[in-house]
Structure formats: structure tokens, C-alpha cells
PDB file of C-alpha atoms in Angstrom:
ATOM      1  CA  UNK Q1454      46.880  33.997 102.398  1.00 83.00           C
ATOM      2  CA  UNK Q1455      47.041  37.027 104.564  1.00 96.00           C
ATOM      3  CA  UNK Q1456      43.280  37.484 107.007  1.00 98.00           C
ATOM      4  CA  UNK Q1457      42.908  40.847 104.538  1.00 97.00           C
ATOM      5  CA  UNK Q1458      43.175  39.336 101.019  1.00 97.00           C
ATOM      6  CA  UNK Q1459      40.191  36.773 102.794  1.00 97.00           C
ATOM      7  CA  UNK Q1460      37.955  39.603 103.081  1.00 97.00           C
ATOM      8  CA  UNK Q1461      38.709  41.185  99.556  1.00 97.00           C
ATOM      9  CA  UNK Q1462      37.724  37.428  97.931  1.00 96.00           C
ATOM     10  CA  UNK Q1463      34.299  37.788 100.651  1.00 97.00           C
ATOM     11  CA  UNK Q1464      33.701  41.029  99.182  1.00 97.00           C
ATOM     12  CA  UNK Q1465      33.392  40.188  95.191  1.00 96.00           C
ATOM     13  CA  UNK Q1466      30.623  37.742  96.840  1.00 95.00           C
ATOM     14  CA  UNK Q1467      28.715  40.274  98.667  1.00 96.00           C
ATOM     15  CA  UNK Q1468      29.164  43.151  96.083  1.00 97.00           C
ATOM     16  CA  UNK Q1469      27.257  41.096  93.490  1.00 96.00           C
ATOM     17  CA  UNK Q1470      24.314  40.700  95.543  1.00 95.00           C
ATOM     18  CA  UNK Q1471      24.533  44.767  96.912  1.00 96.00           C
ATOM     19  CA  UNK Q1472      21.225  45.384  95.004  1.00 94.00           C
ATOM     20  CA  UNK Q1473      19.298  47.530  97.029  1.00 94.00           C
ATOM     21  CA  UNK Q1474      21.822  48.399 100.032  1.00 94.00           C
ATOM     22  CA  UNK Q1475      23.336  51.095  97.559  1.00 95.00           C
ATOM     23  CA  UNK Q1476      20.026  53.107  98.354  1.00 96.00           C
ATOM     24  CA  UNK Q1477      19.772  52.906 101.880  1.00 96.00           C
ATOM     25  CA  UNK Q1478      19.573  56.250 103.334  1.00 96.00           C
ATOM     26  CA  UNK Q1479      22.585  57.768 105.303  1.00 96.00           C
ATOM     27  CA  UNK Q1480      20.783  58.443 108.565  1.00 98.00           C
ATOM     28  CA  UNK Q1481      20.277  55.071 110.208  1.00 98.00           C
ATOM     29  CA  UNK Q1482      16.202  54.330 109.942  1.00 98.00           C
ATOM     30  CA  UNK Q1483      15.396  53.319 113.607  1.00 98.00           C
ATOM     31  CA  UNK Q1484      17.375  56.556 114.931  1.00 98.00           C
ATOM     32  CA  UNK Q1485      19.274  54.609 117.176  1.00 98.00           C
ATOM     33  CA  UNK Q1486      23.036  54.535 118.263  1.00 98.00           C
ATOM     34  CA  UNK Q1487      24.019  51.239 119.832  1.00 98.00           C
ATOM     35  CA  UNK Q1488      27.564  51.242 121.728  1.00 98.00           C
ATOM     36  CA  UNK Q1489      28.955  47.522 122.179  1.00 98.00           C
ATOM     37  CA  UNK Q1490      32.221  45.909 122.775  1.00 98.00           C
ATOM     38  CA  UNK Q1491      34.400  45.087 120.053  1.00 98.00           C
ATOM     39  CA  UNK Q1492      34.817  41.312 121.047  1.00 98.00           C
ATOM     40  CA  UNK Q1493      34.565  39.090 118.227  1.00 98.00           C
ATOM     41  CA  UNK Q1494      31.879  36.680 119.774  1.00 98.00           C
ATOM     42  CA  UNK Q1495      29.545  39.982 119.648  1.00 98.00           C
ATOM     43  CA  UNK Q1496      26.939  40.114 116.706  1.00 98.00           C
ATOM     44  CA  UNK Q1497      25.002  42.900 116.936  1.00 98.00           C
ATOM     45  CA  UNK Q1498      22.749  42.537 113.852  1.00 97.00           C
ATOM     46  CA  UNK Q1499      22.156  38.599 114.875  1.00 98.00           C
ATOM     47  CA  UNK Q1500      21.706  39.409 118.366  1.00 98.00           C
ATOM     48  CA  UNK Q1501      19.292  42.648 117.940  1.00 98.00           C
ATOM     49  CA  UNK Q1502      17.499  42.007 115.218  1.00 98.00           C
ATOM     50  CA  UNK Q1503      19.133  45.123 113.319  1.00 97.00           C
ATOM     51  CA  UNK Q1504      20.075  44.679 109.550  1.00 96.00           C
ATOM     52  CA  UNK Q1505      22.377  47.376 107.379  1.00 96.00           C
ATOM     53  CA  UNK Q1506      20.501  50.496 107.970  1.00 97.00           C
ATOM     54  CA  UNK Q1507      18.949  50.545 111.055  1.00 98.00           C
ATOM     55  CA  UNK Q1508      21.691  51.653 113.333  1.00 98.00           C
ATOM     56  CA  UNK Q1509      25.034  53.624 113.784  1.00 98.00           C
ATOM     57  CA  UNK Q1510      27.022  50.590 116.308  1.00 98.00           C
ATOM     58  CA  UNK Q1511      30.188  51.890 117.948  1.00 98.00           C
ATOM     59  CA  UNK Q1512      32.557  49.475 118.791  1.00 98.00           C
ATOM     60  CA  UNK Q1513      35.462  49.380 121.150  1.00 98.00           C
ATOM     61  CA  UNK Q1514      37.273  47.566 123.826  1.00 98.00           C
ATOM     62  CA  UNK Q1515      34.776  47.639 126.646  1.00 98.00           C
ATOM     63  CA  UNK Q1516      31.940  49.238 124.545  1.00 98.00           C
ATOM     64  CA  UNK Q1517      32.989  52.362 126.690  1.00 98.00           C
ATOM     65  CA  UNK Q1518      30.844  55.505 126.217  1.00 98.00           C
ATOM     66  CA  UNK Q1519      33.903  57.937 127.260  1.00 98.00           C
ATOM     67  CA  UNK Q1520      35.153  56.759 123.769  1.00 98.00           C
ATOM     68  CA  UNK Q1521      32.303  56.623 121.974  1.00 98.00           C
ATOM     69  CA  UNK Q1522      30.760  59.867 122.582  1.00 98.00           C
ATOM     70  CA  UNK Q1523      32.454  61.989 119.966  1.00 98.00           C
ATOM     71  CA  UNK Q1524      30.735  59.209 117.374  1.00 98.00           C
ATOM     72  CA  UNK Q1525      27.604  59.822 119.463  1.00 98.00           C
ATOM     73  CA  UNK Q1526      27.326  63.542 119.077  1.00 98.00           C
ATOM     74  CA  UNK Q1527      27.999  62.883 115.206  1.00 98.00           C
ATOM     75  CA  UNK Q1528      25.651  60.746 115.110  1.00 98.00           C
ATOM     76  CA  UNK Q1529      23.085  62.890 117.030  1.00 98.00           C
ATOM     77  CA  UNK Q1530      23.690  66.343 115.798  1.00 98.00           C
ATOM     78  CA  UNK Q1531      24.265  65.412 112.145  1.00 98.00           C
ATOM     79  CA  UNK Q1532      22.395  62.232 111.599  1.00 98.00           C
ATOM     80  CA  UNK Q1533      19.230  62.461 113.587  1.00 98.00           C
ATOM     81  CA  UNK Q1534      19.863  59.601 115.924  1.00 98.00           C
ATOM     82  CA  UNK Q1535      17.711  60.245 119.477  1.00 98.00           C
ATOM     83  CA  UNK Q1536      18.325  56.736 121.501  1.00 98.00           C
ATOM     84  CA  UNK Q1537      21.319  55.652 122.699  1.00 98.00           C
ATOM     85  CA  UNK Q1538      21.205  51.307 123.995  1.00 98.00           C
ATOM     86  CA  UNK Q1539      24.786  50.472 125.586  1.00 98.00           C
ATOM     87  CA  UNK Q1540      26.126  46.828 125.781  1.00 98.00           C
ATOM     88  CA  UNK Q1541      28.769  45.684 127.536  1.00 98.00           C
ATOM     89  CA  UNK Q1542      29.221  41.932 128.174  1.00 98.00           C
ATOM     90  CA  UNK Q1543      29.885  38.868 130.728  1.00 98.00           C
ATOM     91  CA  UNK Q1544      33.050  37.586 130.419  1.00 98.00           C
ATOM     92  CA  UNK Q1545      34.738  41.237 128.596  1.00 98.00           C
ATOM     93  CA  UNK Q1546      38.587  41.510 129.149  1.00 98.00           C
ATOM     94  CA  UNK Q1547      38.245  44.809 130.200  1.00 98.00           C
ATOM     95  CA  UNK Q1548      37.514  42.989 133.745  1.00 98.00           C
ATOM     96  CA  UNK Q1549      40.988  41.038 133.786  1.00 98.00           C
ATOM     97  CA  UNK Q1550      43.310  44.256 134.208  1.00 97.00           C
ATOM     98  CA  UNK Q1551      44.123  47.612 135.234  1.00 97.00           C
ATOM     99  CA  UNK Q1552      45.282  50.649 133.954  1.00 97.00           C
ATOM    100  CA  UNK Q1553      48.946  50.653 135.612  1.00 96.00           C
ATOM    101  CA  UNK Q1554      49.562  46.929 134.473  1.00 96.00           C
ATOM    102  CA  UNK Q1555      48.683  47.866 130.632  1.00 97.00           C
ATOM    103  CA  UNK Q1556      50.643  50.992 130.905  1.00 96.00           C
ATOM    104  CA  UNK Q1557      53.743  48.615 131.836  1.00 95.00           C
ATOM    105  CA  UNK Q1558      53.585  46.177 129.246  1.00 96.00           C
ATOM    106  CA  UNK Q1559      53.403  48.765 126.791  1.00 94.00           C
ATOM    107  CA  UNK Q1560      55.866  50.573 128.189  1.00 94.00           C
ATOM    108  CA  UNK Q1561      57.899  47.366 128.848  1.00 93.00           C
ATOM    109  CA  UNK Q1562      57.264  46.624 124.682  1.00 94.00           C
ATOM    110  CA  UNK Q1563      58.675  49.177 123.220  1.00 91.00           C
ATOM    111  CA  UNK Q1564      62.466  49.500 122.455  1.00 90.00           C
ATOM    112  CA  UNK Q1565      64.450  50.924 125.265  1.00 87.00           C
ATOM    113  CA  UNK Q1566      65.548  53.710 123.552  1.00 87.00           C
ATOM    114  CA  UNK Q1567      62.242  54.782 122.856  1.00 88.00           C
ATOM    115  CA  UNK Q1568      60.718  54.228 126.579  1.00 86.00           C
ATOM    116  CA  UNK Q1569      61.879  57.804 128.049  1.00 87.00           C
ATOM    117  CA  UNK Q1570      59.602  59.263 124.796  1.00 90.00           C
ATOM    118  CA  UNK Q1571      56.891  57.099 124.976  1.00 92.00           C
ATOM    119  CA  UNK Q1572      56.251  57.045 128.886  1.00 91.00           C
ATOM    120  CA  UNK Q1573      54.596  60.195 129.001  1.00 93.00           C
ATOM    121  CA  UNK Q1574      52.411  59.627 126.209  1.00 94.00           C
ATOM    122  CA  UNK Q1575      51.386  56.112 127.794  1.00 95.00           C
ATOM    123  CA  UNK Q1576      51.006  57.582 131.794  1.00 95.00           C
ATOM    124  CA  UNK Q1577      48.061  60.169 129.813  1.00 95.00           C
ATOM    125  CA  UNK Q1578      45.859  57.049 128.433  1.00 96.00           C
ATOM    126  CA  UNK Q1579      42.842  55.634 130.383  1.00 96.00           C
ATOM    127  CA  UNK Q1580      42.814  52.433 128.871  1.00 98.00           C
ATOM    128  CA  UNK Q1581      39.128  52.226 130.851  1.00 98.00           C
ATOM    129  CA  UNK Q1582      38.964  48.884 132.133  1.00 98.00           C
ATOM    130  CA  UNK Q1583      36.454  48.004 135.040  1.00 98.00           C
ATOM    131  CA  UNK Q1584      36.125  45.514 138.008  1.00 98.00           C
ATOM    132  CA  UNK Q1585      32.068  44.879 137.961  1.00 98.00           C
ATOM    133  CA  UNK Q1586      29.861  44.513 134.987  1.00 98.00           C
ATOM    134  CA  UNK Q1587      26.970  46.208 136.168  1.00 98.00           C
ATOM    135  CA  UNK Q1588      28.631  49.195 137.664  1.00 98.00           C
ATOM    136  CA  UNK Q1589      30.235  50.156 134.160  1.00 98.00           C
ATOM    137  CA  UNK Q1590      27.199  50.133 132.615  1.00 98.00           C
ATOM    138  CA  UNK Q1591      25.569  51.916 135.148  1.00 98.00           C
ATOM    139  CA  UNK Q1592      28.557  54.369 135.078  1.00 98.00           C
ATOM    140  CA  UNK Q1593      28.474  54.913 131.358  1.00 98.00           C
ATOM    141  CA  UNK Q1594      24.447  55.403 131.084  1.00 98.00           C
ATOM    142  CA  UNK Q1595      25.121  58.373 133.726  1.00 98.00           C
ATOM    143  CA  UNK Q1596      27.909  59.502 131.993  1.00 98.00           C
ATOM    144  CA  UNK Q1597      25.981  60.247 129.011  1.00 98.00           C
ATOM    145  CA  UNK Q1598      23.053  61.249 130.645  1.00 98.00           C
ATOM    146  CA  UNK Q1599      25.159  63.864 132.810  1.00 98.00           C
ATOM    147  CA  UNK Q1600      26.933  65.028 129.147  1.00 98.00           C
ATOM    148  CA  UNK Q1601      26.276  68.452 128.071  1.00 98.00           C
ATOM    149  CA  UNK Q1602      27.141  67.316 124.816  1.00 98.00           C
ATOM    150  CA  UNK Q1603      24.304  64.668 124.276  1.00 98.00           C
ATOM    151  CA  UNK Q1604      20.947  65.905 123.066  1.00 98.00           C
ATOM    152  CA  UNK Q1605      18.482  66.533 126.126  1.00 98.00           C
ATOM    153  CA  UNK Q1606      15.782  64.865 124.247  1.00 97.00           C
ATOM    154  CA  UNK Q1607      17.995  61.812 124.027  1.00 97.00           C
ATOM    155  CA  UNK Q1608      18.391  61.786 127.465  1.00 98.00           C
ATOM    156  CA  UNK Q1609      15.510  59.855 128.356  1.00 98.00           C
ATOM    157  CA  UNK Q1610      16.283  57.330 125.601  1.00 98.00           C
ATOM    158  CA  UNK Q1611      19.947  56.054 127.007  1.00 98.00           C
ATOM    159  CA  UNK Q1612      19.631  52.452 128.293  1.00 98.00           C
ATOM    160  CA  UNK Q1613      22.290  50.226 129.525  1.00 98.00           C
ATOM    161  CA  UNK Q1614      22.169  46.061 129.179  1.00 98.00           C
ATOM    162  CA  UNK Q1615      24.460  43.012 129.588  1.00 98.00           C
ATOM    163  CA  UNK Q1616      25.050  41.098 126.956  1.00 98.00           C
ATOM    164  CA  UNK Q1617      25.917  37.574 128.009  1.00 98.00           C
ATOM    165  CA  UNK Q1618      28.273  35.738 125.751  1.00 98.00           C
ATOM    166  CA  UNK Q1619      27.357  32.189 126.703  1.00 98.00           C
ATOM    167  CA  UNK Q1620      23.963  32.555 125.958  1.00 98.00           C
ATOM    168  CA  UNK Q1621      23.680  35.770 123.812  1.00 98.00           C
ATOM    169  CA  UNK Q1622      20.709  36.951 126.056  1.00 98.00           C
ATOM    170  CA  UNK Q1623      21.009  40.801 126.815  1.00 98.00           C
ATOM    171  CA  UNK Q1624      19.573  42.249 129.598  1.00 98.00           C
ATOM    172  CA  UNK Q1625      18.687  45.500 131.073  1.00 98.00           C
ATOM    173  CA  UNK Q1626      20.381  47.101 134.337  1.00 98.00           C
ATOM    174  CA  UNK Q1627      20.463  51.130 133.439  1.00 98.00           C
TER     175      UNK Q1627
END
């Protein structure tokens, strides 16, 4: 059984006790955008507190705000969000590599026909990896903050923390 058809048998259990989730309002209730990594030991909802509702969470590899930010200004201009909490997290594999070494293995992946076509493309992508914890977050709380795109009035309400994966403690450094 493939990982997928798992989550359509999980569903027919959680879609009989919906109930009340189909009225939950479309802009999140605590007006909050949280940007974490996607690493499967994260939980946001266990490790916050939030449950369906409360939040827009972004998630991807490094809980990077460069990425995130086009979900950010959605979720500020069109959904009333005005605080932005960023997480990223001890032990994250965006620590183990660099850009060049990615690009390679991609590169080095791909059929050798199809290298000369796809190097380009793969030279263009910052795959935004970091060497220190605390400087990325630091570095991502400014980027938003410096971001003519984010809500001034949000500004005030960015805040960066380290979520630590061996204990699930987060705590705050930006």
C-alpha cells in the first residue's frame, strides 16, 4: 500500500468527525503567520499550542523567509494576518551543505543528455542553506523587516526562535 492511499483511509476517519472545522473562518483567528521548517520531527500545532484555525504555517526546507514571503504578503494583504514568528531548528539539514555541492548532484542526476539544458536552470537556484543557526534566523527576521513588501505595522511583530528538536523547546534570538 502506497504512503498516499494511507492518508486517503486516515481521511474517511477524520472527515466523520469534521463537525465544526467546516465553519472555521478563512482568515486565521490569532492573525498570525508562522514560517517553520518542513522537517518531519516539526509539529507546529503540538509544539505552539495552535489548533486548525489559528494560523497560516509556511513550510519549507530551512523555514526560509526568502521563500516564504510571497505566502506572507498573501497572507497579510488578503487575510489580515499582522505577526510574523519564524522557526528554524537545531539539527536542520540546511546546515550540512552548500549551494555548489547541491547544484552538482542535481546536475550529476540527471541524464547526460539533458545536463547542457538543465545546468543553467540549476546555476539560477539558491537552494538557501546556512552554516549557523542563529545567524539565519537573525538574517531572515531582517530580511522581512527590511521588505518593502511586508506591512509596516507588521514590522514590529516579526520574531525569530530556535526550535530544538531534541527537546521541542523553542526559543527566542530575533
Amino acid at each position: 500500500m502506497s504512503v498516499a492511499t494511507e492518508f486517503a483511509k486516515a481521511n474517511e476517519d477524520y472527515v466523520k468527525s469534521f463537525g465544526a472545522k467546516a465553519s472555521l473562518a478563512l482568515p486565521p483567528a490569532r492573525k498570525v503567520v508562522i514560517i517553520t521548517c518542513m522537517d518531519a520531527r516539526i509539529d507546529p500545532a503540538a509544539s505552539l499550542g495552535i489548533k486548525e484555525g489559528d494560523a497560516h504555517v509556511i513550510r519549507n526546507a530551512g523555514g526560509r523567509a526568502q521563500e516564504a514571503l510571497r505566502s506572507v504578503i498573501i497572507s497579510q494583504q488578503l487575510l489580515g494576518t499582522r505577526e510574523v514568528v519564524l522557526f528554524h531548528h537545531t539539527d536542520c539539514g540546511m546546515l550540512t551543505f552548500k549551494d555548489d555541492v547541491l547544484r552538482g548532484k542535481l546536475k550529476d542526476s540527471v541524464n547526460p543528455d539533458a545536463r547542457a539544458a538543465i545546468g543553467p536552470l540549476v546555476d539560477q537556484i539558491s537552494f538557501l542553506p546556512f552554516p549557523d543557526l542563529e545567524q539565519s534566523i537573525k538574517e531572515d527576521v531582517a530580511f522581512l523587516k527590511a521588505s518593502p513588501l511586508v506591512l509596516d505595522e507588521a514590522k514590529s511583530k516579526i520574531t525569530g526562535w530556535v526550535y530544538d528538536v531534541y527537546s521541542g523547546k523553542v526559543t527566542q534570538v530575533a
